[in-house]
Coordinates of C-alpha atoms in Angstrom, one line a residue:
M1 CA -14.7 14.7 -12.3
L2 CA -17.6 12.3 -12.4
R3 CA -21.3 13.5 -12.3
L4 CA -23.3 10.4 -13.1
G5 CA -25.0 8.1 -10.6
E6 CA -25.7 8.5 -6.9
C7 CA -24.8 6.6 -3.7
R8 CA -25.9 8.6 -0.7
G9 CA -24.3 7.8 2.6
C10 CA -22.4 4.7 1.4
L11 CA -19.0 6.4 1.8
L12 CA -19.6 8.5 4.9
S13 CA -19.5 5.6 7.3
V14 CA -16.1 4.5 6.1
V15 CA -14.1 7.2 4.4
A16 CA -15.1 10.5 6.0
P17 CA -14.6 9.7 9.6
S18 CA -11.5 7.6 8.8
V19 CA -9.8 10.4 6.8
I20 CA -10.4 12.8 9.7
A21 CA -9.0 10.4 12.3
V22 CA -6.1 8.9 10.4
A23 CA -3.6 11.7 11.0
Q24 CA -4.2 11.6 14.8
I25 CA -4.0 7.8 14.9
F26 CA -0.8 7.9 12.8
L27 CA 1.0 10.4 15.0
T28 CA 0.0 8.6 18.2
S29 CA 1.4 5.4 16.8
A30 CA 4.6 7.1 15.7
A31 CA 5.1 8.6 19.2
S32 CA 4.6 5.1 20.7
A33 CA 7.0 3.5 18.3
Q34 CA 9.8 5.9 19.2
A35 CA 9.8 4.4 22.7
S36 CA 11.5 1.3 21.4
D37 CA 14.1 0.4 18.9
P38 CA 13.2 -1.0 15.4
P39 CA 12.6 -4.8 15.4
T40 CA 15.8 -6.7 15.2
D41 CA 14.7 -8.6 12.1
W42 CA 13.7 -5.4 10.2
V43 CA 16.5 -3.9 8.1
Q44 CA 16.0 -1.0 5.6
E45 CA 18.0 -2.1 2.6
K46 CA 19.9 0.9 1.0
Y47 CA 20.3 1.1 -2.7
G48 CA 21.1 3.9 -5.1
W49 CA 20.9 7.7 -4.8
R50 CA 18.3 8.3 -7.5
E51 CA 14.7 7.2 -7.5
A52 CA 12.5 7.0 -10.6
Y53 CA 8.7 6.4 -10.4
G54 CA 5.8 6.2 -12.7
G55 CA 2.2 5.1 -12.7
F56 CA -1.3 5.0 -14.1
D57 CA -4.6 5.8 -12.5
V58 CA -8.0 5.0 -14.0
A59 CA -11.7 5.3 -13.0
R60 CA -14.9 5.8 -14.9
D61 CA -14.5 8.5 -17.5
Q62 CA -11.1 9.6 -16.2
W63 CA -7.4 8.6 -16.3
L64 CA -4.0 9.9 -15.3
A65 CA -0.5 8.9 -16.3
Y66 CA 2.4 10.3 -14.2
S67 CA 6.2 10.0 -13.6
G68 CA 9.0 11.7 -11.8
M69 CA 12.5 11.4 -10.2
T70 CA 13.9 12.1 -6.8
F71 CA 17.6 12.8 -6.3
A72 CA 19.6 12.5 -3.0
L73 CA 21.7 15.7 -2.8
G74 CA 24.9 15.0 -0.9
S75 CA 23.7 11.7 0.6
P76 CA 25.3 8.3 -0.2
D77 CA 21.9 6.8 -1.0
I78 CA 18.1 7.5 -1.2
Y79 CA 17.6 6.1 2.4
S80 CA 20.2 8.3 4.2
D81 CA 19.2 11.6 5.9
G82 CA 19.7 14.6 3.8
W83 CA 18.3 16.9 1.1
R84 CA 16.2 15.7 -1.8
L85 CA 15.3 17.2 -5.2
R86 CA 12.1 15.9 -6.8
L87 CA 10.9 16.5 -10.3
G88 CA 7.5 15.2 -11.4
G89 CA 4.5 15.6 -13.7
G90 CA 1.6 14.0 -15.4
Y91 CA -1.2 14.2 -18.0
G92 CA -4.7 12.9 -17.9
R93 CA -8.3 13.4 -19.0
Y94 CA -11.7 13.4 -17.3
G95 CA -15.3 13.8 -18.6
Y96 CA -18.5 15.2 -17.2
D97 CA -22.1 15.9 -18.4
S98 CA -23.6 19.4 -18.4
I99 CA -27.1 20.7 -19.2
Q100 CA -27.0 23.5 -21.8
P101 CA -28.2 27.0 -21.1
H102 CA -31.7 28.1 -22.1
T103 CA -32.1 28.8 -25.9
N104 CA -35.8 29.4 -26.1
C105 CA -36.5 32.6 -24.2
G106 CA -39.2 35.2 -24.9
D107 CA -40.8 38.3 -23.2
A108 CA -41.3 37.7 -19.5
T109 CA -43.8 40.6 -19.3
S110 CA -46.0 38.6 -21.7
N111 CA -45.6 35.5 -19.6
D112 CA -43.4 34.1 -22.3
I113 CA -40.5 33.1 -20.0
C114 CA -37.6 30.7 -20.7
G115 CA -38.8 27.2 -21.3
E116 CA -37.1 23.9 -21.0
D117 CA -37.3 23.1 -24.7
G118 CA -34.0 23.0 -26.4
R119 CA -32.0 22.3 -23.2
S120 CA -29.9 19.2 -23.8
R121 CA -27.3 17.3 -21.9
K122 CA -23.8 17.3 -23.4
H123 CA -20.7 15.4 -22.5
Y124 CA -17.4 17.2 -22.2
Q125 CA -13.8 15.9 -22.1
V126 CA -11.1 17.9 -20.3
G127 CA -7.3 17.5 -20.6
H128 CA -5.3 18.1 -17.4
S129 CA -1.5 18.3 -17.0
Y130 CA 0.7 19.2 -14.1
A131 CA 4.4 19.6 -13.2
E132 CA 6.4 20.3 -10.1
V133 CA 9.9 21.0 -8.8
L134 CA 10.3 20.4 -5.1
L135 CA 13.2 20.6 -2.7
G136 CA 12.9 18.5 0.5
Y137 CA 14.5 16.7 3.3
Y138 CA 14.6 13.0 4.3
L139 CA 14.9 12.1 8.0
Q140 CA 15.0 8.7 9.6
L141 CA 13.8 8.6 13.3
G142 CA 14.0 5.0 14.4
R143 CA 10.9 3.3 12.9
L144 CA 9.6 6.5 11.5
T145 CA 10.6 7.9 8.1
A146 CA 9.6 11.5 7.5
K147 CA 9.9 13.6 4.3
A148 CA 9.0 17.2 3.8
F149 CA 9.0 19.0 0.4
A150 CA 8.2 22.5 -0.9
G151 CA 8.6 24.2 -4.3
A152 CA 6.9 25.4 -7.5
A153 CA 3.9 23.8 -9.2
M154 CA 2.1 24.2 -12.5
S155 CA -1.4 23.0 -13.3
S156 CA -3.1 23.2 -16.7
K157 CA -6.7 22.5 -17.7
D158 CA -8.1 22.6 -21.3
H159 CA -11.6 21.5 -22.6
L160 CA -11.3 19.4 -25.8
K161 CA -14.6 21.0 -26.7
S162 CA -15.6 24.4 -25.3
D163 CA -18.2 24.4 -22.5
P164 CA -20.0 27.8 -22.4
D165 CA -20.6 27.5 -18.7
T166 CA -16.8 27.1 -17.9
R167 CA -14.3 29.8 -18.3
D168 CA -11.4 28.7 -16.1
D169 CA -9.3 26.9 -18.7
G170 CA -5.6 27.7 -18.9
T171 CA -2.4 27.3 -16.9
R172 CA -1.9 28.3 -13.3
Y173 CA 1.3 28.5 -11.3
G174 CA 1.8 28.3 -7.5
V175 CA 3.6 26.8 -4.7
K176 CA 3.3 23.2 -3.3
G177 CA 4.1 21.6 0.0
A178 CA 4.1 17.9 0.8
L179 CA 4.6 15.7 3.9
E180 CA 5.2 11.9 3.6
F181 CA 5.4 9.5 6.6
W182 CA 6.2 5.8 6.8
L183 CA 6.0 4.0 10.2
T184 CA 7.3 0.5 10.7
L185 CA 5.0 -1.0 13.3
S186 CA 6.6 -4.4 13.5
A187 CA 8.4 -6.9 11.3
D188 CA 5.0 -7.8 9.8
S189 CA 3.2 -4.5 9.6
W190 CA 3.6 -0.8 8.5
T191 CA 1.5 2.3 7.8
S192 CA 2.0 5.4 5.7
L193 CA 0.4 8.8 5.4
D194 CA 1.0 11.3 2.5
L195 CA -0.3 14.9 2.6
S196 CA 0.0 17.7 0.0
Y197 CA -1.4 21.1 -1.0
S198 CA -0.8 23.3 -4.0
T199 CA -2.0 26.8 -4.6
A200 CA -1.9 26.4 -8.4
R201 CA -5.6 25.2 -8.4
N202 CA -6.2 25.0 -4.7
E203 CA -5.4 21.3 -4.8
S204 CA -5.2 19.3 -1.6
G205 CA -4.8 15.6 -1.2
S206 CA -4.1 12.8 1.3
Q207 CA -3.6 9.1 1.2
W208 CA -3.3 6.5 4.1
R209 CA -2.3 2.9 3.8
Y210 CA -1.9 0.1 6.3
G211 CA 0.2 -2.9 5.2
W212 CA 0.6 -6.4 6.5
R213 CA 3.6 -8.3 5.3
V214 CA 2.4 -11.7 4.1
S215 CA 6.0 -12.4 3.2
P216 CA 9.2 -10.2 3.6
K217 CA 8.7 -8.7 0.1
L218 CA 4.9 -8.8 -0.3
S219 CA 2.4 -6.5 1.6
I220 CA -1.4 -6.2 1.4
G221 CA -3.9 -3.9 3.1
P222 CA -6.5 -1.1 2.9
E223 CA -6.1 2.4 1.6
L224 CA -8.1 5.6 1.9
R225 CA -7.7 8.8 -0.2
Y226 CA -9.0 12.3 -0.2
D227 CA -8.8 14.8 -3.0
K228 CA -10.1 18.4 -3.6
N229 CA -9.4 21.2 -6.0
V230 CA -10.9 24.4 -7.3
E231 CA -13.1 22.5 -9.7
T232 CA -14.6 20.4 -7.0
G233 CA -16.6 23.2 -5.5
D234 CA -17.4 24.4 -2.0
G235 CA -18.5 21.7 0.4
A236 CA -17.4 18.9 -2.0
W237 CA -14.5 16.5 -2.3
N238 CA -13.5 13.2 -3.8
G239 CA -12.9 10.1 -1.7
R240 CA -11.6 6.6 -2.3
A241 CA -11.6 3.4 -0.2
G242 CA -9.9 0.3 -1.5
L243 CA -7.2 -2.4 -1.1
F244 CA -3.6 -2.5 -2.3
T245 CA -0.8 -5.0 -2.8
R246 CA 2.8 -4.0 -2.8
Y247 CA 5.8 -6.1 -3.9
E248 CA 9.3 -4.9 -3.2
W249 CA 12.8 -6.0 -4.1
S250 CA 16.3 -4.7 -3.9
G251 CA 16.2 -1.3 -5.7
G252 CA 12.5 -1.2 -6.6
E253 CA 8.8 -1.9 -5.9
I254 CA 5.5 -2.3 -7.7
S255 CA 2.1 -1.4 -6.2
L256 CA -1.4 -2.3 -7.4
A257 CA -4.6 -0.9 -5.9
G258 CA -8.4 -0.9 -6.6
G259 CA -11.7 -0.1 -4.9
G260 CA -14.5 2.5 -4.9
L261 CA -14.5 6.2 -5.7
W262 CA -17.1 8.7 -4.7
R263 CA -17.8 12.4 -5.0
V264 CA -19.0 13.9 -1.7
E265 CA -21.2 17.0 -1.8
N266 CA -22.5 18.4 1.5
W267 CA -21.7 15.1 3.2
A268 CA -23.8 13.1 0.7
A269 CA -21.8 10.5 -1.4
K270 CA -22.6 10.5 -5.1
N271 CA -21.3 9.3 -8.5
P272 CA -19.8 5.9 -7.5
S273 CA -17.1 4.4 -9.6
A274 CA -14.5 1.7 -9.5
Y275 CA -10.9 2.8 -9.7
G276 CA -7.5 1.1 -10.3
T277 CA -3.9 2.2 -10.0
V278 CA -0.5 0.8 -10.7
N279 CA 2.8 2.4 -9.5
V280 CA 6.4 1.3 -10.2
L281 CA 9.5 2.7 -8.5
F282 CA 13.2 2.0 -9.2
Q283 CA 16.3 3.1 -7.3
Y284 CA 19.7 3.2 -8.9

């Protein structure tokens, strides 16, 4: 949660309309792709029935480390149709500035009202952790890979130093649902779309990527991301626009990404920050 700086309008022309349109474009492309078979030189290499992942995300005054595992239940490998069990969690921190309440208040009837003296800006750090247990299904439909998950979620928030204006610390439990799509457009390009929602802290998120294969194992391309939760507030959300590179091998992959992050309030982009992520995945 970032509350410093301002960059009105710089995100709206790129992220906002793109996030709204991406789902429609993705589904249209998927329907078109089903009309033909996968490219003859594209083969999904199958390896292992367990998938372990982990990563690190950092921006100005915030960071998050996460990890998890996915198990193929009754399937010979992680790329065969069937049920999946996913366990995941993470811990991170974010900071924000807040102006303290009035401390110099007198008698309003004597025109001695609260003054601005004594109001100072303080910086707070918040620890955040989450965990989830999800049951899902993996389905391969030609070029389109679809995954659907649902299960239990936990989200915890705790100020390292108490903020008198905030009283929602603690742990909340809820249910979470997630949809993940991967569409192979050709031997040289692909696109993916991930959507999720959790009732634990009213958390919703989405991420879209479009990858060009500069080699059979190396992809590069743009990414967009949308995030919102109970702390974000009404009419506000967090958006990202950046570039990624992804390298894959038999039984694993590593992905690096970076770009710009903004907080959007009432369709005005604020608090610009750079961000960076690294994610590693292994199958065995």
